[in-house]
Amino acid sequence: MDGYDAHSIEKKWQEVWETEQAFHVDDPTPGEEKRPRFYQLEMLPYPSGHLHMGHVLNYTLGDVVTHFRRRTGHEVLRPMGFDSFGLPAENAAIREGGNPLEITERNIASISNQMRRMGWAIDWQRVVSAHEPTYYRWTQWLFLEFLRNGLIYRKEAPVNWCPNDQTVLANEHVVDGRCWRCNAIVEIRNMAQWFFKITAYADELLADLDTIDWPERTKKIQTNWIGRSEGAEVLFRVEELDLDIPVFTTRPDTLFGATFFVVAPESPLVDRLVEGTELAEEVRGYARVAGARPTEEREQREKTGVFTGRYAVNPVNGARIPIWVADYVLMEYGTGAIMAVPAHDERDREFAEAYDLPVVEVVSDDGTLVNSGRFDGEDWQQAKRSIVEWLGEHGKGSPAVNFRLRDWSFSRQRYWGAPIPVIHCDACGIVPVPEEQLPVLLPEVDDYRPKGKPPLATNEEWINVECPQCGGPGRREADTMDTFVDSSWYFLRYCDPHNAEAPFLREKVDAWMPIDQYIGGIDHAKGHLLYSRFFVKALNDWGMLGFREPFQRLFHQGWVKLAGKRMSKSQGGVSPDQLIDQFGADPIRIYILFQGPADQDIDWTPDGIEAMVRFIRRLWRVVGDAARQPESPAGVDTPLARKAHETIRRVTDDIGRRFVFNTPIAAVMELVNELSKTPEDPAARFAAETAVSMLQPWAPHVCEELWGVLGHSRLWESPWPSFDESKLQRDTIELVLQVNGKVRDRVQVPAGLPEAELIAQARASEKVRSFVDGKEERRVIVVPDKLVNIVI
RNA sequence: GCCGGAGUGGCGGAAUCGGCAGACGCGAUGGCCUCAAAAGCCGUUGUCCUUCGGGGCGUGUGGGUUCGAGUCCCACCUCCGGCACCA
């Protein structure tokens, strides 16, 4: 047997798997399933030119789970696809010439090739790419369903505009006031945009977090983002105008302390309040200037405001309180108007101090109400309920819930995305493209650069069509869809990827979904992971599928860092291709998971990967030696055999229950070390087989080869090794002897000795005696088969 | 400010239910093999003291519970992440 040659081995087995389509899985036939199903998925990649180390970690992690589940008797669906619409390809086309389609397809070919070189166990017959008409046809179809069900609307609204990418961004993709892609400072613009009514599901998106097995911190991110507040809606009356203005408050108990009233500068109320009064000009002028300031500036500046000349009536005490317009009230939250309680709200107090407005304390330090009429003396928490109740009885308010979550704006003024399938008609308004005309194909354009209007709008031939309803002149929608729409349902398409009649068959989706294990970056916590949950809930409501959550279990891999910085497609970093050339895929796969828990960040070092090459070479030698030993007799019971059984127990538990992937490698290393020390042990072959079999999910190529050396074949579909509980029983154990909780000695004793016997063993120890002699023994603690602690 | 997560050797990390802290690996260092190198093999490697038998100290800091705490409780410090003029 020659030395270890990663490249020839890897090429050989990759060809076998390709020829056999070894990791393809058939659609389940109802009633005939032999094995339990397992849907393993990692977030699909964006097809930039090549993989980066973050991908390597992500997909190797999924690969280990895939192999483990396959070999423990599951039917495993592990597909792959490409999030192939989106800005980078379009920007590359603008920068370098060429067109986004060609660039994207070239990238997909190259990245697929790299995936094969990594040896990942993918069902290559189910590949799906967002930019293919066979896929986006159904994205468009789903758009029309959402529209029909009232979950999509078009509205003129203040939206986030990235001046660099020349497009609108969703709230979820503005990070610290900047564009998540290009880092440009985002502006607010008023534009007619398309929205998904995700807020319709706000309550459920929050409540159902309890039903899924996700990391706490991810649930927390979504919880914060949804931002549910419980309180009351209270009506304040402007008598002169015969107008009731609702406000939302989380503190109805402080209602008697409301000494003034504030309206947001952008609120349409401003006009109504001052119309025809002598203050009209001043107030409108202020509102225009204040409302136009960027949010960032508004946060930092001192609060400003003007009096409108109008008064509102506080419903609980009839007090007439002045109405102001001020920039610290936001139009986007609540009703765009507030009752101000300066005694119990820091912002209101700040404003009251600046403008010399009255402050009335209504909750005393001990938490009971004062200056609150009939509610005086009530505990403030009790008062929340009783005041709302009173308001209800008098038709002045009711319990209310408010959310931070905004609707998802998903129209983009760029080229490389799925066209939005509607037609604008002067006579009929917005008209959906009839289903039989789908897909609305993305046309060629001369210039991908957005110049004030979306690139599609420049293609006159494409944009001008007949209205499907009245036959009059119509214009196609020129905005395209955010790629997050594509990725909100791709995991469903994998279940039925070639369906030409529907996005998917419910029966197939219900058989595989929900995803048993989803793996991807935590950066998608409030974007993709929220949108997909929304999609599934809506589709379930329409009867298209039979579950309410897409991702039953979720895991976030850490970041691979180079000199403290995240490695990603945009930052270059270490190229997996070069590493495969230099070391082979198996050492990289082991390395990336051996560094630590997979959810923790990794600092890339080349030393580590060389160590993995050394380990594989060592394994190669040791297994080669073991292969020349006679077959291990059945039920062989030597220390080496026991070590092998113990290793099976550890590794199986680590992957299956604990979901850790570094310690199993250490466990196999221990077994290999043990084997190399006792190469002639009768259990040598058994130990070698065990080590190779269990390392296979990490290093499938070299393990397959070594499996052959040991006289077996087709490890990738061989059952996972099982351990014999009885082999784990020891005849002798090492008893730890402590004095006052400190370890003083260790002795070998037969297992299962009674307490008295163990104490006698402890007292017999010279070392123990040297600490105990001459002192008074106060207590003796015994942990059977483990430890004796003498307290003096 | 509110909410979540994390702090263990020179480094990455292990210790799963309160019971031997530092598994496994990197790095360092001494030796073997070799003309030499590569590869490989055998030692040492938390820290301080040591008469070389051992002993003291040690898991961010300070307290506590316990026979016994990296692990549980309280307070604090530092770092990372989420939300933030959200009424």
Short mmCIF file of N, CA, C and O (backbone and C1' of nucleotides) in Angstrom, two decimals, chain A residues 220 249-250 298-299 303 330 333 347 404 526 595 597 600 611 614 618 621 657-658 662 669-670 734 738 742 744 746 779 789, chain B residues 3-4 12-16 19-21 23-27 39-41 55-57 67-68 81-87:
data_model
loop_
_atom_site.label_atom_id
_atom_site.label_comp_id
_atom_site.label_asym_id
_atom_site.label_seq_id
_atom_site.Cartn_x
_atom_site.Cartn_y
_atom_site.Cartn_z
N LYS A 220 -34.44 35.98 20.24
CA LYS A 220 -34.40 37.30 20.87
C LYS A 220 -34.33 38.40 19.81
O LYS A 220 -35.00 39.42 19.91
N THR A 249 -50.67 54.12 24.13
CA THR A 249 -49.79 54.26 25.29
C THR A 249 -49.61 52.91 25.98
O THR A 249 -50.53 52.10 25.99
N THR A 250 -48.41 52.70 26.52
CA THR A 250 -48.19 51.49 27.33
C THR A 250 -48.44 51.81 28.79
O THR A 250 -48.35 50.94 29.64
N ARG A 298 -32.53 63.80 13.81
CA ARG A 298 -33.59 64.03 14.78
C ARG A 298 -33.27 63.41 16.13
O ARG A 298 -33.65 63.93 17.17
N GLU A 299 -32.58 62.24 16.09
CA GLU A 299 -32.23 61.59 17.34
C GLU A 299 -31.23 62.40 18.14
O GLU A 299 -31.25 62.38 19.36
N LYS A 303 -34.80 68.34 21.27
CA LYS A 303 -36.17 68.26 20.79
C LYS A 303 -36.70 69.66 20.48
O LYS A 303 -36.44 70.60 21.23
N LEU A 330 -42.71 60.11 16.34
CA LEU A 330 -42.48 59.46 15.05
C LEU A 330 -43.80 59.08 14.40
O LEU A 330 -44.69 58.56 15.04
N TYR A 333 -44.59 55.00 14.22
CA TYR A 333 -44.96 54.15 15.34
C TYR A 333 -46.28 54.62 15.95
O TYR A 333 -46.52 55.82 16.06
N ARG A 347 -38.61 61.57 27.79
CA ARG A 347 -38.64 62.44 26.60
C ARG A 347 -39.63 63.57 26.79
O ARG A 347 -39.37 64.71 26.43
N ARG A 404 -43.41 47.04 16.53
CA ARG A 404 -42.32 47.78 15.93
C ARG A 404 -42.15 47.40 14.46
O ARG A 404 -41.69 48.17 13.64
N LYS A 526 -33.14 38.45 11.20
CA LYS A 526 -34.37 39.23 11.10
C LYS A 526 -34.79 39.47 9.65
O LYS A 526 -35.80 40.12 9.42
N GLN A 595 -11.45 22.97 14.84
CA GLN A 595 -10.95 24.16 15.55
C GLN A 595 -11.71 24.51 16.82
O GLN A 595 -11.18 25.17 17.70
N PRO A 597 -16.10 24.60 18.70
CA PRO A 597 -17.53 24.42 18.45
C PRO A 597 -17.91 25.19 17.18
O PRO A 597 -17.45 26.31 16.97
N GLN A 600 -18.90 28.86 16.93
CA GLN A 600 -17.95 29.86 17.38
C GLN A 600 -17.08 30.33 16.21
O GLN A 600 -16.82 29.57 15.28
N ALA A 611 -1.56 20.09 10.37
CA ALA A 611 -1.72 19.11 11.44
C ALA A 611 -2.73 18.04 11.03
O ALA A 611 -2.58 16.86 11.37
N ARG A 614 -1.13 15.60 8.74
CA ARG A 614 -0.34 14.66 9.55
C ARG A 614 -1.23 13.59 10.18
O ARG A 614 -0.88 12.42 10.19
N ARG A 618 -1.09 9.55 9.53
CA ARG A 618 -0.93 8.65 10.65
C ARG A 618 -2.02 7.58 10.62
O ARG A 618 -1.76 6.39 10.79
N ARG A 621 -1.27 5.02 7.92
CA ARG A 621 -0.27 4.02 8.32
C ARG A 621 -0.85 3.01 9.30
O ARG A 621 -0.69 1.80 9.15
N ARG A 657 -26.98 14.01 19.53
CA ARG A 657 -27.67 14.74 20.59
C ARG A 657 -27.08 16.13 20.83
O ARG A 657 -27.80 17.11 20.91
N ARG A 658 -25.74 16.18 20.95
CA ARG A 658 -25.13 17.45 21.37
C ARG A 658 -24.87 18.41 20.22
O ARG A 658 -24.65 19.59 20.43
N ASN A 662 -16.36 19.04 16.86
CA ASN A 662 -14.92 19.07 17.11
C ASN A 662 -14.48 17.92 18.02
O ASN A 662 -13.49 17.25 17.75
N MET A 669 -9.10 10.61 17.25
CA MET A 669 -7.65 10.73 17.39
C MET A 669 -7.15 9.91 18.57
O MET A 669 -6.12 9.23 18.48
N GLU A 670 -7.88 9.97 19.68
CA GLU A 670 -7.49 9.18 20.85
C GLU A 670 -7.48 7.70 20.53
O GLU A 670 -6.55 6.98 20.91
N GLU A 734 -10.81 3.34 38.68
CA GLU A 734 -9.84 4.13 39.41
C GLU A 734 -10.60 4.94 40.44
O GLU A 734 -11.44 5.78 40.10
N GLN A 738 -9.96 11.66 48.21
CA GLN A 738 -9.79 13.06 48.57
C GLN A 738 -9.74 13.22 50.09
O GLN A 738 -10.35 12.44 50.82
N LYS A 742 -9.70 17.66 48.43
CA LYS A 742 -8.53 17.73 47.57
C LYS A 742 -8.04 16.33 47.24
O LYS A 742 -7.96 15.47 48.13
N ARG A 744 -5.82 13.36 46.85
CA ARG A 744 -4.54 12.98 47.46
C ARG A 744 -3.98 11.70 46.90
O ARG A 744 -2.80 11.44 47.00
N ARG A 746 -4.96 8.06 44.02
CA ARG A 746 -5.87 7.32 43.15
C ARG A 746 -5.48 5.87 43.24
O ARG A 746 -4.29 5.56 43.18
N ARG A 779 -16.37 13.43 58.78
CA ARG A 779 -17.36 12.93 57.83
C ARG A 779 -16.65 12.18 56.72
O ARG A 779 -15.50 12.51 56.41
N ASN A 789 -14.26 10.88 49.87
CA ASN A 789 -13.74 12.15 50.40
C ASN A 789 -13.80 12.12 51.93
O ASN A 789 -14.88 11.99 52.51
P C B 3 -32.89 44.43 31.37
"O5'" C B 3 -32.87 43.50 30.08
"C5'" C B 3 -34.09 43.02 29.54
"C4'" C B 3 -33.79 42.33 28.23
"C3'" C B 3 -32.72 41.26 28.27
"O3'" C B 3 -33.18 40.06 28.83
"C1'" C B 3 -32.35 42.62 26.39
P G B 4 -32.09 39.04 29.49
"O5'" G B 4 -31.36 38.52 28.18
"C5'" G B 4 -31.65 37.29 27.61
"C4'" G B 4 -30.85 37.12 26.35
"C3'" G B 4 -29.49 36.48 26.55
"O3'" G B 4 -29.61 35.08 26.72
"C1'" G B 4 -29.26 38.31 25.10
P G B 12 -6.80 31.44 22.14
"O5'" G B 12 -7.24 30.22 21.22
"C5'" G B 12 -7.45 30.44 19.83
"C4'" G B 12 -7.93 29.16 19.20
"C3'" G B 12 -9.09 28.48 19.90
"O3'" G B 12 -10.31 29.11 19.60
"C1'" G B 12 -7.46 26.86 19.35
P G B 13 -11.49 29.06 20.64
"O5'" G B 13 -11.86 27.52 20.60
"C5'" G B 13 -12.40 26.85 21.74
"C4'" G B 13 -11.97 25.42 21.66
"C3'" G B 13 -12.46 24.54 22.80
"O3'" G B 13 -13.65 23.89 22.38
"C1'" G B 13 -10.12 24.43 22.71
P A B 14 -14.74 23.48 23.42
"O5'" A B 14 -14.04 22.33 24.26
"C5'" A B 14 -13.86 21.05 23.65
"C4'" A B 14 -13.36 20.04 24.63
"C3'" A B 14 -14.21 19.83 25.87
"O3'" A B 14 -15.33 19.05 25.58
"C1'" A B 14 -11.92 19.83 26.43
P A B 15 -16.67 19.32 26.34
"O5'" A B 15 -16.30 18.95 27.85
"C5'" A B 15 -16.09 17.60 28.22
"C4'" A B 15 -15.63 17.55 29.65
"C3'" A B 15 -16.53 18.26 30.65
"O3'" A B 15 -17.63 17.47 31.00
"C1'" A B 15 -14.27 18.83 31.05
P U B 16 -18.88 18.13 31.62
"O5'" U B 16 -19.79 18.40 30.34
"C5'" U B 16 -21.00 19.16 30.42
"C4'" U B 16 -22.17 18.36 29.90
"C3'" U B 16 -22.68 17.29 30.85
"O3'" U B 16 -24.11 17.25 30.77
"C1'" U B 16 -22.12 16.30 28.80
P G B 19 -20.08 16.87 38.52
"O5'" G B 19 -18.77 16.34 39.26
"C5'" G B 19 -17.72 17.26 39.54
"C4'" G B 19 -16.58 16.53 40.20
"C3'" G B 19 -16.23 15.20 39.56
"O3'" G B 19 -14.84 15.02 39.72
"C1'" G B 19 -16.94 14.82 41.78
P C B 20 -13.78 15.60 38.64
"O5'" C B 20 -12.49 14.92 39.24
"C5'" C B 20 -11.96 15.35 40.48
"C4'" C B 20 -10.46 15.27 40.39
"C3'" C B 20 -9.87 16.09 39.24
"O3'" C B 20 -8.59 16.58 39.65
"C1'" C B 20 -9.32 13.83 38.95
P A B 21 -8.57 18.05 40.27
"O5'" A B 21 -8.87 18.98 39.03
"C5'" A B 21 -7.93 19.06 38.00
"C4'" A B 21 -8.64 19.27 36.69
"C3'" A B 21 -7.70 19.33 35.50
"O3'" A B 21 -7.52 18.03 34.98
"C1'" A B 21 -9.13 21.22 35.50
P A B 23 -4.45 17.97 28.36
"O5'" A B 23 -5.06 16.67 27.66
"C5'" A B 23 -5.56 15.60 28.44
"C4'" A B 23 -6.74 14.96 27.75
"C3'" A B 23 -6.59 14.76 26.23
"O3'" A B 23 -5.89 13.56 25.96
"C1'" A B 23 -8.69 15.75 26.70
P C B 24 -4.65 13.54 24.97
"O5'" C B 24 -5.26 14.14 23.63
"C5'" C B 24 -6.14 13.37 22.83
"C4'" C B 24 -6.66 14.23 21.68
"C3'" C B 24 -5.58 15.00 20.93
"O3'" C B 24 -4.92 14.19 19.98
"C1'" C B 24 -7.35 16.46 21.44
P G B 25 -3.36 14.41 19.71
"O5'" G B 25 -3.31 15.89 19.09
"C5'" G B 25 -3.67 16.10 17.75
"C4'" G B 25 -3.85 17.56 17.47
"C3'" G B 25 -2.62 18.44 17.50
"O3'" G B 25 -1.78 18.25 16.37
"C1'" G B 25 -4.42 19.57 18.52
P C B 26 -0.26 18.67 16.44
"O5'" C B 26 -0.32 20.26 16.49
"C5'" C B 26 -0.77 20.99 15.35
"C4'" C B 26 -0.78 22.46 15.67
"C3'" C B 26 0.57 23.06 16.02
"O3'" C B 26 1.33 23.31 14.86
"C1'" C B 26 -1.04 23.82 17.55
P G B 27 2.92 23.06 14.90
"O5'" G B 27 3.41 24.18 15.91
"C5'" G B 27 3.30 25.56 15.58
"C4'" G B 27 3.64 26.39 16.80
"C3'" G B 27 5.00 26.11 17.42
"O3'" G B 27 6.04 26.80 16.74
"C1'" G B 27 3.36 26.16 19.11
P A B 39 8.68 17.63 7.71
"O5'" A B 39 8.28 16.08 7.65
"C5'" A B 39 7.36 15.62 6.66
"C4'" A B 39 7.37 14.11 6.63
"C3'" A B 39 7.09 13.44 7.96
"O3'" A B 39 5.70 13.37 8.25
"C1'" A B 39 8.98 12.45 7.00
P G B 40 5.22 13.55 9.75
"O5'" G B 40 5.82 12.26 10.49
"C5'" G B 40 5.32 10.97 10.16
"C4'" G B 40 6.23 9.91 10.72
"C3'" G B 40 6.32 9.86 12.23
"O3'" G B 40 5.21 9.21 12.81
"C1'" G B 40 8.49 9.68 11.32
P C B 41 4.71 9.62 14.24
"O5'" C B 41 5.78 8.93 15.20
"C5'" C B 41 5.95 7.52 15.20
"C4'" C B 41 7.16 7.15 16.01
"C3'" C B 41 7.17 7.69 17.43
"O3'" C B 41 6.40 6.88 18.30
"C1'" C B 41 9.27 8.12 16.43
P G B 55 1.54 15.89 47.58
"O5'" G B 55 1.86 17.39 48.00
"C5'" G B 55 2.01 17.73 49.39
"C4'" G B 55 2.50 19.14 49.52
"C3'" G B 55 1.58 20.22 48.97
"O3'" G B 55 0.52 20.52 49.86
"C1'" G B 55 3.78 20.64 48.26
P G B 56 -0.83 21.04 49.30
"O5'" G B 56 -0.47 22.56 48.96
"C5'" G B 56 -0.25 23.50 50.01
"C4'" G B 56 0.13 24.84 49.45
"C3'" G B 56 -0.88 25.48 48.51
"O3'" G B 56 -1.96 26.09 49.20
"C1'" G B 56 1.27 25.69 47.59
P C B 57 -3.41 26.06 48.52
"O5'" C B 57 -3.22 27.00 47.25
"C5'" C B 57 -3.01 28.40 47.41
"C4'" C B 57 -2.66 29.04 46.08
"C3'" C B 57 -3.72 28.92 44.99
"O3'" C B 57 -4.77 29.86 45.15
"C1'" C B 57 -1.62 28.41 44.07
P C B 67 -21.72 20.44 53.79
"O5'" C B 67 -20.27 19.97 53.32
"C5'" C B 67 -19.23 19.84 54.28
"C4'" C B 67 -18.04 19.18 53.62
"C3'" C B 67 -17.63 19.76 52.28
"O3'" C B 67 -16.80 20.89 52.44
"C1'" C B 67 -17.76 17.41 52.11
P G B 68 -16.98 22.13 51.55
"O5'" G B 68 -16.63 21.56 50.10
"C5'" G B 68 -15.26 21.26 49.79
"C4'" G B 68 -15.17 20.61 48.45
"C3'" G B 68 -15.74 21.40 47.30
"O3'" G B 68 -14.80 22.36 46.84
"C1'" G B 68 -16.49 19.17 47.15
P G B 81 -20.01 43.22 17.67
"O5'" G B 81 -21.46 42.61 17.83
"C5'" G B 81 -21.88 41.53 17.00
"C4'" G B 81 -23.19 40.98 17.50
"C3'" G B 81 -24.37 41.93 17.48
"O3'" G B 81 -24.90 42.11 16.18
"C1'" G B 81 -24.37 40.76 19.51
P G B 82 -25.66 43.47 15.80
"O5'" G B 82 -27.06 43.28 16.53
"C5'" G B 82 -27.99 42.33 16.03
"C4'" G B 82 -29.21 42.32 16.91
"C3'" G B 82 -29.93 43.65 17.04
"O3'" G B 82 -30.75 43.91 15.93
"C1'" G B 82 -29.68 42.71 19.18
P C B 83 -30.93 45.42 15.42
"O5'" C B 83 -31.81 46.06 16.57
"C5'" C B 83 -33.17 45.64 16.73
"C4'" C B 83 -33.76 46.28 17.95
"C3'" C B 83 -33.70 47.80 18.00
"O3'" C B 83 -34.65 48.42 17.17
"C1'" C B 83 -33.05 46.94 20.09
P A B 84 -34.18 49.75 16.38
"O5'" A B 84 -34.14 50.81 17.55
"C5'" A B 84 -35.32 51.11 18.28
"C4'" A B 84 -34.96 51.89 19.50
"C3'" A B 84 -34.27 53.22 19.26
"O3'" A B 84 -35.19 54.20 18.82
"C1'" A B 84 -33.21 52.10 21.04
P C B 85 -34.65 55.54 18.16
"O5'" C B 85 -35.13 56.73 19.11
"C5'" C B 85 -34.61 56.99 20.37
"C4'" C B 85 -35.71 57.56 21.26
"C3'" C B 85 -37.14 57.25 20.83
"O3'" C B 85 -37.97 57.16 21.98
"C1'" C B 85 -36.81 59.57 20.79
P C B 86 -38.06 55.72 22.74
"O5'" C B 86 -39.21 55.06 21.86
"C5'" C B 86 -40.60 55.36 22.09
"C4'" C B 86 -41.41 54.11 21.82
"C3'" C B 86 -40.70 52.85 22.29
"O3'" C B 86 -41.34 52.13 23.32
"C1'" C B 86 -41.11 52.77 19.90
P A B 87 -42.62 51.71 23.67
"O5'" A B 87 -43.22 52.96 24.42
"C5'" A B 87 -44.62 53.16 24.40
"C4'" A B 87 -44.88 54.58 24.79
"C3'" A B 87 -46.29 55.07 24.57
"O3'" A B 87 -47.14 54.70 25.64
"C1'" A B 87 -44.79 56.64 23.70
#
